[in-house]
Every structure is written in structure tokens, then in C-alpha cells.
Amino acid sequence: MALAPLGPRPQPERLRNDPMNDSALAELGNKDNADPLYAVRHSLAHVLAQAVLEMRPGSTRGFGPPIDNGFYYDFVLSAPITPEDFPELESRMKDIIKAGQRFEREDLEVPAALARLEAMGEPYKAEYARELADRHGLTRLGFYTNGPFVDMCDGPHVGHTGKLPRGAFKIRSVAGAYWRGSEANQMMTRIYCWAYADKVTLEAEVKRHEEGLRRDHKKLGPQLDLYVIDPAIGKGLPLWMPNGTVIREELEKLAKEMEFQDAYQRVATPHVTLESLYYMSGHLPYYKASMFPPMVLEEAGEAGGEAVRETYYLKPMNCPHHHRIFAARKRSYRDLPLRLAEYGQVYRFEDHGALSGLLRVRGMCMNDAHIYCTEAQIEDEFLKVMRMHERYFEMLGIADFYMRLSLWDPDDPKGREKYVDNPAAWERTQNLVRQAMQKSGLPFVEVKGEAAFYGPKIDIQLKTVTGREETFSTNQLDFAVPGADRMNLVYTGPDGAEHHPYVIHRAPLGTHERFIAYLIEHFGGAFPTWLAPLQVRILPISERFNDYAARLDGELRRAQVRADVDRSDDKVGKKIREALTSKIPVVLVVGEQEQEGGTVTVRRYGEDAQASMPFSRFLAEIRAEIDGRVMRRAPGA
RNA sequence: GCCCUUGUAGCUCAGUAGGUAGAGCACUUCCUUGGUAAGGAAGAGGUCACCGGUUCGAAUCCGGUCAAGGGCUCCA
């Protein structure tokens, strides 16, 4: 395959969010004990906890596992810790390191372990110990002691705290986190900490992180006039500025071309719909919490007649609408696969605390399509969609992703609210998707509990500049919604009988909001020419050349190139600076020489060499570059 | 929704023993017509997020609300 993704992350997502850093995980054999950093981070977590308990006596502890860039530790604190306390905390940690406390292991029988944890006043640790015993059948639990500090823990640790690199950690932030990751539980205070093997690495990583923040779409987006989020409109409801709208439309144009080639047909559907549709589709039972509250219309009836009452919802998904388009005609197996595509606006009522820039919004426009097909066609169609993903990602230079086969979780206690109850169909469709993926040769990881309510899916996971992993694209198989008890979609088979089609829901370019957020960070705001809001800035040396510049501008616009003229009375240096900070791909400098010869001097973003050439040649070159969606530079360079 | 932090001009930020606001950039006007990362001068611009309290007096202290950011849960 053309793309070489970095491949599956070694550690499945769920382990990160359910940090069983203690005995159970070691017993299950999942922990990477080979990594010496693991022991360092794990040990530092104990050192942090010791320092926190010194500073806030009476606090109790949750989990404290190593993570990607360091570790964290959860506490129920007797008094708050704020960033102002970080220096003191760090200095106490350094004192503990200096003291060279030995890490001593001791294994206790479960009853003794429980007694000890109760005596320590650690109810959360005790709860977990009970679970390890009851659910995982452990009979002995490990304890590590260093100096005055004791923690239930399976290790591994360094020999003594003196072995920990003193300058290679840094407290990063405090955050809230629910005990065991469930909102029904106590909210704890989580202290995040960077930690690396040595000071140089730490400083480099922290610096890398800080530089990354400069590419943050929340910073660059408004700076480059791509979008604003205006409280007057509502939270999570971005306004797209002219520049951002150009990017949306270029992506849509690309999608339309690609989908046309693969024989999709475009449709258009309204933003609001009657409640009954969402009962039919199953969204209201499964998805209500993510939907905006309904609009209820009431009209008094004609004299004596009954009152008319209608309930509408903003649509959270486009699928039910597309399904009704499928159902609007009698369909034959000869019509399948039927591919309906729409860049569809949807509204989801996300918790306000979850909103973040363009990444998590309440109104979004989705690169949506639904493919209605038979079971025999699933594999081909699924693979075709995966190939489309690949073409997009290659075109955009996106390589740092992994694919996740998102499965249902039969053991989820809320399973009946989250997933359609049909174990046999889940098993069958999961196998179908798994087989298709194996056939594609694309690497993927499997994660339970990430499926849609109606079926398994392949999610494409990317990391934002702030280190957060998000799903940007998705390719889902739906066995449930077309069924008799929901939308009841049917086609006539060769046997003359009616059958339910399968549906593939796919959004390789995700939503404009999230995908463009990624692209802003990916390109650091310096978009390839075909995507750039302004492609060419014409820069006259002085006002005397404004007319020549205007003629070129007109020519470029006639050729559908997005150009403008810098008519300010600033000096050339200033105009150049302005063009560079706006990350415009091409600057044409024109003065005496250029006007005389009908030429332009071309200065490209990120390239030092300049070239003078006849304007006609430049026009042909830029046109070809745009048409070919050429990427001249590595993203973000 | 929950935990923590933040909220001064369009942007980046000053303004802590509480005494009714300041800089740079951007913007407007004028001078300058300048060949590759900031030419000069003047001007305009703020209900210090909002509401309430303490005080003779609040950007500053206290409470609440709203919004944003970092997390958790949830998700494209």
C-alpha cells in the first residue's frame, strides 16, 4: 500500500484510561516491564505521592500509573493543590530523591493487605484490592515501601530513590478525574507530571510540546481568520470566516470529485426533522443524550377540532434521512450498491465541558455517505472506502495515524443502552470487518467498547498538537438500523423476496470542524496552494505599479486563482513580512523590471530561492500546481 | 455534567500594601513612493466578561453567573 502509517500504538487505548498499574495487569501479562523508563516513572509517581501526602496530610490516593510522557497520580486531597504549589512539591520530591530511600517489596495475603490498607486510611486502594481478589482471583498483593511511604503496587521500581534522575521530571498540571473513570464516582485531583530518562530529553520534550502549542488550531485558526467562536452565536457553534470557508469548499470539491469517481450520488436533506423518524431509526433510544432538546410546535385546531402538536429535532446524524431516500423508491438488488453522499450539517448536544475549539463542537458538517449493499458486497465496498481514505491521507501527507477496529463490549454494564441487542449479528459483522481489514493489509488494533450503537467500525485515530488523540475519520458497518424493527429498509432480491440491506456509514474526511482543526495543526497554518485561502499575493514595489498588479490580479482571478494586491503604502520589507506571517503560498513582487518585461518575481513560502519569469509561465505553473493538488513542502515545515 | 485554572483595547500583554486604566502590534489620517521579515508622525479605540456584596472609594477583596483553557466522562 502506498501509505506507511506508523502502525498501531503498542498499548490499546482502554488500558490508558483504566490504569490498572498494579498487580492485575502484571498477572495478565500486559505491562511492558522491559522499558526502564517505566520503572523510573512508576517510582517517581510514588515520590510524588509521598510529597503530596507530606504537604496535604489526610489526603487519600487513587491510581498513579506511568503514561506516554511521564506519569500521573490521583488523590482526594484534604486541601486543594494549585500550580502555585508546584515548586514546593517539586522541591520536596527532589529531597526524597536525595534521601536515597530503598524500594522494598513485601507480598501480603489478601486479608492482611486489606487490613493494612484500611489502617492506612486508603479506602480507594482497599476497594481496588478487593476487586483484584474477587474478580481477578489474586491471593497475594504486592506492597512497596520507600522511607515512610507505603503503596500497594506490583512494581517494578528502581532500587532506591537516589537512582531517579533529579532534573528530568516536571509537574505539568492538575486536573480532575473520576475514580475508576466513572462519573458516578468521586471526583479526584489528578497531578500530571512529565518524566524522562534525563534532563536533556525532558527539556527537549517540553520545548517540543510548547512549540506544538504555537500550531494549536485554537490559536492559528482565529489568527489566520479561518473561524471564530462567538458567544453571541452559542458555544460550540463556530462561525466560518471567508478564509476558513475557502478551505471547507476546497475539501468539499475534492470529496465530490472522489465520490463521483466511485459512483456515489449526491443528495441534500433538511436540518430539522420530526421526532418519529428518530424513533424509527433508533436514535432516540440510544442517542438522546447527544441530541439537542426537541422543538415542540403546538397549534390550536380549527373550531372544535383537535390541537395539532408536532415535535422536531435538529438532526444529530444524516443516516435516517438518507435511509428515507432509499425507502422513497422500490429498490431492487440491481440497484445495489447504492451510494448516497452529502456534506451534511448535524447538531449534537455535547457537554459544555467537552467542547474544545473546532475539535469538539455542537454543530458540524460531515463528509457523510451511506452505502446500501448486500452482505456479499460488504467486503468490496468496505475496501473501496478504505482505499479512498488512503488516497485522501496520501494527498494531504497524513501518516501519523492508526486504525482502530471498534468493537462492541458484551460485558459493558450499560450495554443495553449503548448497543443494539443482537449478539449474533455483532459477531458476524465484526468478523466481516476484521476480514476486510486483513485483506486490505492495513494495520489496525482492536478495541472493545468503541462501536457505534448499530455496528462495528474502523476509526482513524490522529493526535492533535496538544497530544490528544481523536477520531477523525470513520467507516462503519450497520446491521441494525435497516432492520424490520427500525427503518425497515428493503430491496427485492433475485429470488423475488424482500431483504434488508446492510449500510456502510463512512466519513473519510470526518467533519469539516474536526478535520480542518487537524489540517491547521498538521500544516502549521501553511496550507498547500490548492487549500490556501489566499493563493497569490501580488506585491507592488510602490504605488506606481498598482495598475500592473491589478492587471495580473484580474488575470489570475479569470483563471480561478485566489489572488489579491497589497495596496498599502508600506515599504516592500513590511509587505513581505505581512505576506510571510499570513503564510500565503506565493508572493509576486512587481516593480519597474517586471512591468517592463511583463514578468513577475516569484517568492514562495518556505523557499529562499526566487525566480523571475514571464507572467504567462507563472500562471500555467500555478494552475497546474492547484489542479494537481501538489504538495511542494513537507507538512508543517 | 464534574474537578482545576483563566477572563484588562481587534491581538499579545503591563497594571498586588484597593485611590475611577497603560504599552506594542493591528486600525484611521497625514508625510514618505520605498526591491525582499516591521519608515516616520498624529489620531481613534476599553461598562477592566457580567451581576451583586464589602468599602468614603473596587480592574484589584468576597460571592454568584457566563465564557474560554487543561483534564475526567462522552463522542466525529
XYZ file of C-alpha atoms (C1' of nucleotides) in Angstrom:
713
model
C 0.000 0.000 0.000
C 1.124 3.486 -0.710
C 0.889 4.727 2.813
C 3.137 3.743 5.633
C 1.253 4.626 8.769
C 3.194 4.472 11.974
C 1.153 1.463 12.839
C -0.904 0.521 15.825
C 0.058 2.050 19.084
C 1.513 -0.649 21.241
C -0.854 -0.063 24.116
C -4.578 -0.226 23.471
C -6.457 2.890 24.419
C -8.524 1.303 27.106
C -5.541 0.463 29.227
C -4.581 4.087 29.313
C -7.971 5.095 30.625
C -8.290 2.230 33.056
C -4.905 2.311 34.613
C -4.558 -0.973 36.359
C -0.982 -0.261 37.140
C -0.978 -2.688 39.992
C -0.908 -6.426 40.322
C -3.704 -7.352 37.975
C -2.029 -6.038 34.910
C 1.211 -7.820 35.653
C -0.727 -11.004 36.214
C -2.438 -10.514 32.890
C 0.957 -10.074 31.348
C 0.260 -6.770 29.631
C 2.782 -4.495 31.258
C 5.888 -3.593 29.443
C 8.450 -4.343 32.107
C 11.292 -4.126 29.666
C 11.148 -0.362 29.448
C 13.489 1.112 32.071
C 11.594 4.392 31.845
C 8.553 2.547 33.115
C 10.246 1.804 36.433
C 11.543 5.369 36.673
C 8.135 6.884 36.057
C 6.442 4.401 38.314
C 8.901 5.168 41.092
C 8.570 8.893 40.584
C 4.819 8.503 40.978
C 5.448 7.120 44.471
C 7.795 10.000 45.191
C 5.121 12.488 44.077
C 2.524 10.788 46.254
C 4.853 10.891 49.234
C 5.446 14.610 48.690
C 1.729 15.297 48.269
C 0.869 13.412 51.467
C 3.519 15.418 53.311
C 2.057 18.671 52.037
C -1.575 17.661 52.438
C -1.803 15.229 55.342
C -5.060 13.313 55.436
C -5.325 13.015 51.666
C -6.135 9.620 50.169
C -4.880 8.040 46.997
C -6.235 6.574 43.788
C -4.126 5.277 40.916
C -0.745 6.580 39.846
C 0.438 4.988 36.617
C 3.149 5.836 34.098
C 1.841 7.302 30.842
C 3.293 8.341 27.487
C 5.240 11.374 28.609
C 5.540 10.779 32.332
C 3.008 9.748 34.926
C 0.117 10.982 36.988
C -1.278 10.273 40.399
C -4.861 10.711 41.620
C -5.742 11.974 45.100
C -8.664 13.027 47.176
C -6.906 15.993 48.740
C -7.520 17.370 52.216
C -6.873 20.838 50.767
C -6.511 21.905 47.117
C -3.212 21.927 45.280
C -2.762 24.633 42.659
C 0.013 25.436 40.201
C 1.414 27.794 42.832
C 2.249 24.727 44.897
C 4.255 23.058 42.112
C 7.661 24.494 43.067
C 7.305 23.324 46.657
C 6.074 19.921 45.506
C 8.986 19.550 43.132
C 11.493 20.541 45.750
C 10.040 18.035 48.231
C 10.292 15.379 45.530
C 13.938 16.255 44.998
C 14.557 15.921 48.733
C 13.044 12.449 48.699
C 15.227 11.507 45.745
C 18.274 12.872 47.518
C 17.440 10.751 50.569
C 18.013 7.575 48.550
C 15.108 5.652 50.065
C 15.177 1.939 49.183
C 12.136 0.410 47.487
C 11.332 -2.737 49.468
C 8.763 -5.226 48.292
C 6.548 -7.254 50.509
C 3.676 -9.572 49.465
C 0.700 -9.899 51.792
C -2.205 -12.336 51.801
C -5.383 -10.573 50.763
C -6.927 -10.253 54.277
C -3.684 -8.827 55.658
C -3.402 -6.498 52.689
C -6.939 -5.231 53.200
C -6.334 -4.696 56.891
C -3.229 -2.764 56.119
C -4.931 -0.521 53.553
C -7.810 0.151 55.939
C -5.314 1.017 58.660
C -3.564 3.356 56.237
C -6.871 5.117 55.642
C -6.869 4.296 51.939
C -10.441 3.277 51.054
C -9.888 3.503 47.293
C -6.829 1.321 47.368
C -8.758 -1.125 49.550
C -11.650 -1.164 47.105
C -9.262 -1.995 44.317
C -7.549 -4.678 46.373
C -10.906 -6.334 46.956
C -11.578 -6.241 43.259
C -8.221 -7.782 42.444
C -9.007 -10.587 44.820
C -12.630 -11.126 43.770
C -12.525 -10.541 40.055
C -9.002 -11.498 39.163
C -8.519 -14.155 41.801
C -5.276 -12.810 43.271
C -4.392 -14.236 46.651
C -1.364 -12.103 47.458
C -0.917 -8.403 46.828
C 2.348 -6.536 46.482
C 3.357 -3.590 48.648
C 6.332 -1.325 48.150
C 7.838 0.700 50.956
C 10.295 3.514 50.470
C 11.188 5.584 53.528
C 7.980 6.492 55.310
C 5.851 5.798 52.232
C 3.911 2.609 51.517
C 1.860 1.840 48.406
C 0.048 -1.214 47.158
C 1.744 -1.830 43.883
C 3.245 -4.538 41.750
C 6.257 -2.530 40.650
C 8.679 -2.605 39.094
C 10.681 0.127 40.766
C 14.227 1.359 40.725
C 16.445 0.127 43.586
C 16.285 3.332 45.604
C 15.046 6.872 45.022
C 18.604 8.110 44.573
C 18.630 6.379 41.201
C 15.882 8.654 39.916
C 17.011 11.459 37.636
C 16.527 14.575 39.714
C 16.202 17.129 36.937
C 14.284 15.003 34.458
C 10.764 15.494 35.770
C 8.467 18.485 35.954
C 4.965 18.834 37.295
C 2.726 19.649 34.376
C -0.797 20.308 35.575
C -3.589 19.476 37.943
C -6.823 18.120 36.590
C -9.985 16.445 37.753
C -10.598 12.765 37.140
C -13.279 10.398 38.330
C -12.268 7.442 40.455
C -12.122 4.453 38.104
C -13.172 6.712 35.247
C -16.840 6.695 36.107
C -18.803 9.879 36.554
C -20.862 8.142 39.215
C -17.756 8.086 41.409
C -15.825 10.568 43.490
C -14.006 13.306 41.597
C -10.314 13.156 42.400
C -7.475 15.543 41.757
C -5.022 14.247 39.218
C -1.492 15.630 39.146
C 0.242 15.171 35.810
C 4.000 15.125 35.605
C 6.490 14.986 32.775
C 9.262 12.450 33.298
C 12.095 11.279 31.078
C 15.376 9.477 31.473
C 17.474 12.614 31.631
C 17.238 16.371 31.822
C 18.152 16.974 28.191
C 15.322 14.770 26.958
C 12.884 16.360 29.375
C 13.744 19.852 28.238
C 13.618 18.869 24.590
C 10.219 17.234 25.024
C 8.786 20.147 26.979
C 10.107 22.524 24.354
C 8.655 20.385 21.589
C 5.337 20.492 23.363
C 5.456 24.262 23.743
C 6.356 24.735 20.105
C 3.488 22.470 19.199
C 1.161 24.785 21.054
C 2.007 27.535 18.605
C 0.410 25.413 15.896
C -2.675 24.833 18.001
C -5.675 25.367 15.749
C -7.331 27.345 18.518
C -4.510 29.849 18.197
C -3.813 29.724 14.469
C -7.422 29.451 13.331
C -8.542 32.850 14.571
C -5.124 34.317 13.745
C -5.437 33.288 10.100
C -9.063 34.432 10.074
C -10.380 30.940 9.489
C -13.103 30.868 12.119
C -14.330 32.447 15.314
C -16.469 31.099 18.085
C -18.743 33.929 19.112
C -20.615 33.690 22.411
C -23.399 35.652 20.726
C -23.996 32.642 18.464
C -23.541 29.970 21.077
C -20.831 27.748 22.414
C -19.565 25.039 20.142
C -21.097 26.776 17.126
C -18.235 28.194 15.069
C -18.615 30.963 12.521
C -16.556 30.276 9.427
C -14.772 33.371 8.142
C -14.209 33.823 4.405
C -10.753 32.225 4.676
C -11.999 29.165 6.514
C -14.897 28.813 4.133
C -12.458 28.526 1.249
C -10.879 25.513 2.941
C -14.263 23.915 3.554
C -15.229 24.379 -0.051
C -11.937 23.031 -1.387
C -12.384 19.915 0.720
C -15.935 19.539 -0.495
C -14.799 19.924 -4.060
C -12.227 17.207 -3.531
C -14.797 14.937 -1.899
C -17.262 15.477 -4.718
C -14.660 14.538 -7.308
C -13.555 11.437 -5.422
C -17.092 10.318 -4.711
C -18.143 10.909 -8.294
C -15.337 8.633 -9.445
C -16.558 5.922 -7.087
C -20.149 6.281 -8.304
C -21.688 7.970 -5.311
C -24.796 10.067 -5.888
C -25.277 13.340 -4.046
C -28.352 14.146 -2.007
C -29.462 17.006 0.225
C -31.551 16.851 3.399
C -33.027 19.317 5.921
C -31.554 20.207 9.324
C -34.712 19.534 11.335
C -36.910 16.501 11.326
C -39.934 15.080 13.068
C -39.372 13.134 16.227
C -40.940 9.979 14.839
C -38.073 9.473 12.394
C -35.638 9.125 15.282
C -37.806 6.533 16.959
C -37.840 4.639 13.713
C -34.075 4.883 13.360
C -33.362 4.024 16.964
C -31.541 7.278 17.664
C -33.896 8.420 20.384
C -33.492 5.282 22.463
C -29.722 5.153 22.057
C -28.584 8.649 21.248
C -30.922 11.013 23.044
C -28.315 12.375 25.453
C -26.307 13.649 22.480
C -29.249 15.385 20.833
C -30.439 18.967 21.288
C -33.744 19.114 23.161
C -36.782 18.992 20.903
C -38.798 21.859 19.478
C -42.472 21.417 20.179
C -44.950 23.152 17.900
C -48.496 23.485 19.074
C -51.392 24.959 17.168
C -54.947 25.179 18.312
C -57.180 23.192 15.992
C -59.993 24.648 13.908
C -63.077 25.469 15.920
C -63.816 22.338 17.855
C -61.060 20.393 16.113
C -58.112 18.742 17.788
C -54.955 20.704 18.625
C -52.033 19.954 16.346
C -48.799 19.092 18.073
C -45.566 18.389 16.256
C -42.151 17.694 17.757
C -38.987 18.349 15.783
C -35.341 17.619 16.450
C -32.185 19.071 14.991
C -30.623 16.160 13.200
C -27.687 14.524 15.009
C -26.901 12.265 12.056
C -27.699 12.206 8.385
C -28.340 8.494 8.110
C -32.076 8.382 8.847
C -32.637 10.961 6.110
C -30.605 9.018 3.615
C -32.479 5.906 4.663
C -35.751 7.621 3.792
C -34.322 8.450 0.397
C -33.540 4.770 -0.005
C -37.077 3.931 1.083
C -38.657 6.505 -1.238
C -38.495 4.112 -4.177
C -38.913 0.418 -4.640
C -35.363 -0.899 -4.693
C -34.020 -3.967 -6.473
C -30.826 -5.883 -5.837
C -29.837 -4.499 -9.219
C -29.717 -1.016 -7.633
C -27.145 -2.123 -5.071
C -24.731 -0.990 -4.004
C -26.491 2.378 -3.767
C -24.177 5.119 -2.541
C -25.737 8.350 -1.242
C -23.409 11.200 -0.301
C -23.893 14.534 1.372
C -21.761 17.041 3.252
C -24.454 17.153 5.909
C -24.829 19.580 8.764
C -25.636 17.884 12.051
C -26.081 19.080 15.619
C -25.049 17.214 18.710
C -25.532 18.363 22.242
C -22.092 17.819 23.677
C -21.458 18.501 27.356
C -20.212 22.034 27.575
C -17.113 20.877 29.423
C -16.248 18.685 26.456
C -16.238 21.495 23.894
C -12.843 22.490 22.579
C -12.125 24.817 19.666
C -13.105 23.130 16.422
C -12.319 19.681 17.778
C -15.466 19.247 19.804
C -18.391 21.365 18.641
C -22.155 21.235 18.730
C -22.766 21.979 15.068
C -20.696 20.196 12.469
C -20.695 19.393 8.798
C -19.950 15.803 7.978
C -18.358 14.218 4.918
C -21.125 11.689 5.053
C -22.294 8.895 2.785
C -24.287 5.723 3.153
C -23.703 2.692 1.051
C -26.617 0.281 0.837
C -25.441 -3.167 -0.120
C -25.895 -6.888 0.265
C -23.848 -8.984 2.638
C -21.858 -10.311 -0.301
C -20.949 -6.769 -1.343
C -19.775 -5.608 2.067
C -16.159 -6.592 1.685
C -15.679 -4.885 -1.664
C -17.448 -1.747 -0.598
C -15.623 -1.596 2.692
C -12.290 -1.970 0.926
C -13.193 0.680 -1.601
C -13.870 3.096 1.230
C -10.561 2.220 2.877
C -8.793 2.917 -0.392
C -10.495 6.296 -0.547
C -9.220 7.013 2.960
C -5.750 6.168 1.797
C -5.912 8.433 -1.216
C -7.028 11.351 0.927
C -4.376 10.792 3.528
C -1.655 10.435 0.953
C -2.758 13.612 -0.805
C -2.645 15.502 2.489
C 0.585 13.950 3.702
C -1.070 12.454 6.761
C 0.929 9.474 8.000
C 0.872 9.620 11.778
C -2.343 7.735 12.420
C -3.560 4.327 13.378
C -6.701 2.440 12.572
C -8.908 1.035 15.245
C -11.431 -1.740 14.799
C -14.034 -0.561 17.290
C -15.997 -3.470 18.712
C -18.969 -3.737 20.998
C -18.422 -4.768 24.588
C -20.749 -7.599 25.606
C -19.651 -7.117 29.231
C -20.467 -3.406 29.372
C -22.923 -2.946 32.248
C -24.680 -0.254 30.220
C -24.594 -2.461 27.138
C -28.317 -2.454 26.600
C -28.418 1.318 26.470
C -25.331 1.574 24.287
C -25.665 -1.235 21.780
C -28.338 -2.923 19.751
C -29.002 -6.241 21.465
C -28.166 -8.851 18.864
C -25.004 -10.763 19.809
C -25.075 -12.982 16.730
C -25.171 -10.005 14.369
C -22.357 -8.325 16.291
C -20.183 -11.399 15.979
C -20.918 -11.809 12.287
C -20.377 -8.186 11.289
C -17.269 -7.819 13.407
C -15.806 -10.792 11.596
C -16.761 -9.301 8.238
C -14.983 -6.049 9.033
C -11.986 -7.814 10.508
C -11.649 -9.962 7.378
C -11.932 -6.968 5.095
C -9.223 -5.184 7.058
C -6.950 -8.208 6.985
C -7.440 -8.342 3.256
C -6.587 -4.648 2.934
C -3.204 -5.221 4.526
C -3.658 -2.098 6.637
C -2.516 -2.476 10.217
C -5.153 -1.977 12.865
C -5.800 -2.544 16.537
C -8.984 -3.904 18.040
C -10.649 -2.134 20.926
C -13.779 -3.222 22.727
C -16.474 -0.789 23.710
C -15.902 1.752 20.941
C -18.526 0.552 18.442
C -21.477 2.620 17.229
C -24.815 1.518 18.664
C -25.674 -0.142 15.357
C -22.471 -1.928 14.460
C -18.679 -2.225 14.407
C -16.478 0.369 12.733
C -12.981 1.296 11.694
C -11.935 4.583 13.275
C -8.910 6.506 12.168
C -7.129 7.998 15.140
C -4.896 11.026 14.898
C -3.111 13.046 17.522
C -3.600 16.756 17.887
C -0.773 19.116 18.588
C -1.705 19.151 22.275
C -1.176 15.387 22.354
C -4.828 14.468 22.418
C -5.948 11.508 20.354
C -9.182 11.888 18.413
C -11.191 10.013 15.843
C -11.020 11.942 12.588
C -12.461 9.509 10.078
C -14.722 6.567 10.373
C -16.022 3.657 8.331
C -18.909 1.848 9.957
C -20.954 -1.233 9.231
C -24.601 -1.096 10.243
C -26.605 -4.310 10.543
C -29.347 -2.919 12.741
C -30.954 0.283 11.541
C -32.188 -1.067 8.174
C -33.867 -3.943 10.028
C -37.571 -4.681 10.302
C -37.896 -3.241 13.812
C -36.254 0.046 12.847
C -36.151 1.733 9.415
C -37.306 -1.449 7.731
C -35.382 -0.830 4.515
C -35.898 -3.473 1.881
C -34.897 -4.379 -1.627
C -36.205 -7.126 -3.856
C -33.666 -9.887 -4.295
C -33.157 -12.172 -7.295
C -35.452 -14.616 -5.508
C -38.288 -12.118 -5.699
C -38.391 -11.815 -1.918
C -37.645 -8.737 0.161
C -34.346 -8.423 2.009
C -32.790 -5.871 4.320
C -29.633 -4.239 3.019
C -26.564 -3.600 5.129
C -25.431 0.007 5.386
C -21.894 1.292 5.423
C -21.663 4.722 7.057
C -18.442 6.390 6.085
C -16.826 9.781 6.633
C -13.224 9.665 5.455
C -12.850 13.429 5.829
C -14.756 13.331 9.103
C -16.373 16.646 9.829
C -15.146 19.960 8.490
C -14.736 21.196 12.032
C -12.526 18.447 13.350
C -10.734 17.698 10.110
C -9.831 21.312 9.445
C -8.695 21.645 13.062
C -6.309 18.815 12.302
C -5.206 20.286 8.973
C -4.456 23.668 10.552
C -2.114 21.985 13.022
C -0.758 19.495 10.503
C 0.261 22.269 8.118
C 1.035 24.759 10.867
C -1.267 27.138 9.004
C 0.892 26.969 5.848
C -1.519 25.147 3.576
C -0.628 23.649 0.213
C -1.610 26.047 -2.546
C -4.802 24.257 -3.530
C -6.142 24.571 0.035
C -4.765 28.007 0.906
C -7.455 30.662 1.372
C -5.323 33.191 -0.490
C -3.024 31.586 -3.011
C -1.148 34.521 -4.512
C -0.314 37.903 -3.031
C 0.765 40.478 -5.599
C 3.148 42.934 -4.064
C 3.876 46.138 -5.952
C 7.157 47.829 -5.059
C 5.373 51.163 -4.964
C 2.048 52.679 -5.875
C 3.324 53.303 -9.385
C 2.950 49.608 -10.102
C -0.509 49.151 -8.635
C -2.063 49.164 -12.084
C 0.226 46.438 -13.354
C -0.505 44.471 -10.181
C -4.236 44.930 -10.708
C -3.957 43.593 -14.270
C -2.174 40.475 -13.013
C -4.749 40.104 -10.269
C -7.508 40.162 -12.867
C -5.739 37.562 -14.986
C -5.285 35.265 -12.003
C -8.905 35.584 -10.982
C -10.063 34.832 -14.507
C -8.024 31.649 -14.194
C -9.764 30.903 -10.865
C -6.671 31.570 -8.808
C -7.313 33.247 -5.445
C -5.161 36.376 -5.577
C -5.036 39.872 -4.153
C -2.885 43.006 -4.321
C -1.184 44.583 -1.320
C -2.055 48.244 -1.938
C -0.874 49.512 1.428
C 1.736 52.270 1.323
C 4.125 50.205 3.392
C 7.639 49.547 2.185
C 8.486 46.288 0.469
C 10.060 44.744 3.571
C 6.898 45.331 5.526
C 4.689 43.906 2.808
C 6.869 40.806 2.564
C 6.727 40.337 6.287
C 2.977 40.670 6.250
C 2.676 38.057 3.466
C 5.005 35.667 5.280
C 3.255 35.879 8.606
C -0.023 35.223 6.799
C 1.617 32.115 5.288
C 0.465 32.918 1.766
C 1.967 30.281 -0.554
C 3.101 32.630 -3.323
C 4.164 36.273 -3.378
C 4.636 38.011 -6.709
C 6.897 41.034 -6.395
C 6.381 43.519 -9.215
C 8.215 46.767 -9.956
C 9.904 48.545 -12.793
C 11.669 45.488 -14.231
C 8.624 43.248 -14.096
C 6.295 45.813 -15.607
C 8.697 46.452 -18.468
C 9.123 42.790 -19.304
C 5.648 41.502 -18.437
C 7.230 39.276 -15.808
C 6.821 38.540 -12.130
C 9.328 37.727 -9.399
C 8.050 34.669 -7.582
C 8.739 34.203 -3.909
C 7.283 31.114 -2.333
C 6.518 30.497 1.304
C 9.259 28.479 2.903
C 11.592 28.703 -0.097
C 14.536 31.075 -0.258
C 15.229 30.962 -3.979
C 13.275 33.442 -6.077
C 12.737 33.330 -9.789
C 11.667 35.895 -12.333
C 9.581 34.596 -15.190
C 7.015 35.713 -17.709
C 3.641 36.059 -16.047
C 2.084 33.621 -18.523
C 4.512 30.941 -17.456
C 3.786 31.560 -13.785
C 0.061 31.360 -14.451
C 0.429 27.992 -16.164
C 2.610 26.680 -13.346
C 0.344 27.770 -10.521
C -2.712 26.473 -12.342
C -1.078 23.064 -12.749
C 0.016 23.037 -9.125
C -3.520 23.749 -7.957
C -5.161 21.315 -10.346
C -2.765 18.569 -9.345
C -3.243 19.409 -5.636
C 0.519 19.326 -5.401
C 2.200 19.452 -2.024
C 5.513 21.211 -2.526
C 6.707 21.052 1.042
C 6.503 18.550 3.855
C 3.538 19.441 6.038
C 4.341 21.880 8.778
C 7.863 22.559 7.542
C -22.252 17.443 33.687
C -17.804 17.119 37.156
C -12.523 18.936 39.055
C -8.805 22.822 38.406
C -7.189 27.416 36.101
C -8.086 31.881 33.486
C -11.098 36.373 31.718
C -7.901 44.308 31.130
C -8.418 47.707 23.531
C -9.278 43.537 17.448
C -4.362 40.685 19.055
C -0.179 39.917 22.762
C 0.216 41.589 27.466
C 1.626 45.594 31.773
C -1.160 47.412 35.815
C -0.888 43.450 44.288
C 0.079 47.208 50.523
C -7.957 48.871 46.905
C -7.433 55.889 45.061
C -12.359 55.963 38.786
C -6.752 52.493 33.110
C -1.318 51.699 30.020
C 2.355 49.584 26.091
C 3.470 47.164 21.452
C 1.130 45.323 17.111
C -3.323 45.962 14.200
C -6.854 50.143 12.661
C -7.699 55.623 10.623
C -5.328 60.127 8.663
C -1.004 62.665 7.038
C 4.249 62.584 5.429
C 7.102 59.121 2.765
C 6.985 56.059 -3.470
C 10.374 52.862 -0.825
C 13.414 45.968 -4.498
C 12.504 41.311 -0.192
C 10.740 39.888 7.615
C 8.356 45.968 10.990
C 9.984 54.030 7.529
C 8.004 58.394 10.406
C 4.095 61.393 12.842
C -0.692 62.110 14.698
C -5.450 60.009 15.967
C -9.244 56.873 17.336
C -10.300 52.660 20.243
C -11.757 49.900 26.940
C -19.102 49.448 31.327
C -11.177 46.226 33.190
C -16.515 39.320 30.943
C -21.417 40.094 33.585
C -24.368 40.674 38.282
C -24.223 41.504 43.390
C -21.534 42.435 48.123
C -17.588 44.752 51.409
C -15.605 49.924 51.369
C -15.696 57.027 51.534
C -13.717 54.641 47.076
C -13.087 48.075 43.539
C -9.732 46.165 37.315
C -7.697 44.980 42.290
C -11.059 41.943 48.081
C -15.611 38.415 48.642
C -19.930 35.700 46.403
C -22.639 34.258 42.129
C -23.281 33.897 36.722
C -21.271 33.452 31.830
C -17.280 32.179 28.622
C -12.524 30.083 27.473
C -8.431 26.647 28.524
C -6.368 21.894 30.817
C -8.381 17.204 32.378
C -12.430 13.249 33.525
C -16.956 11.070 31.482
C -18.892 11.035 26.494
C -18.001 11.360 21.339
C -16.811 12.893 14.564
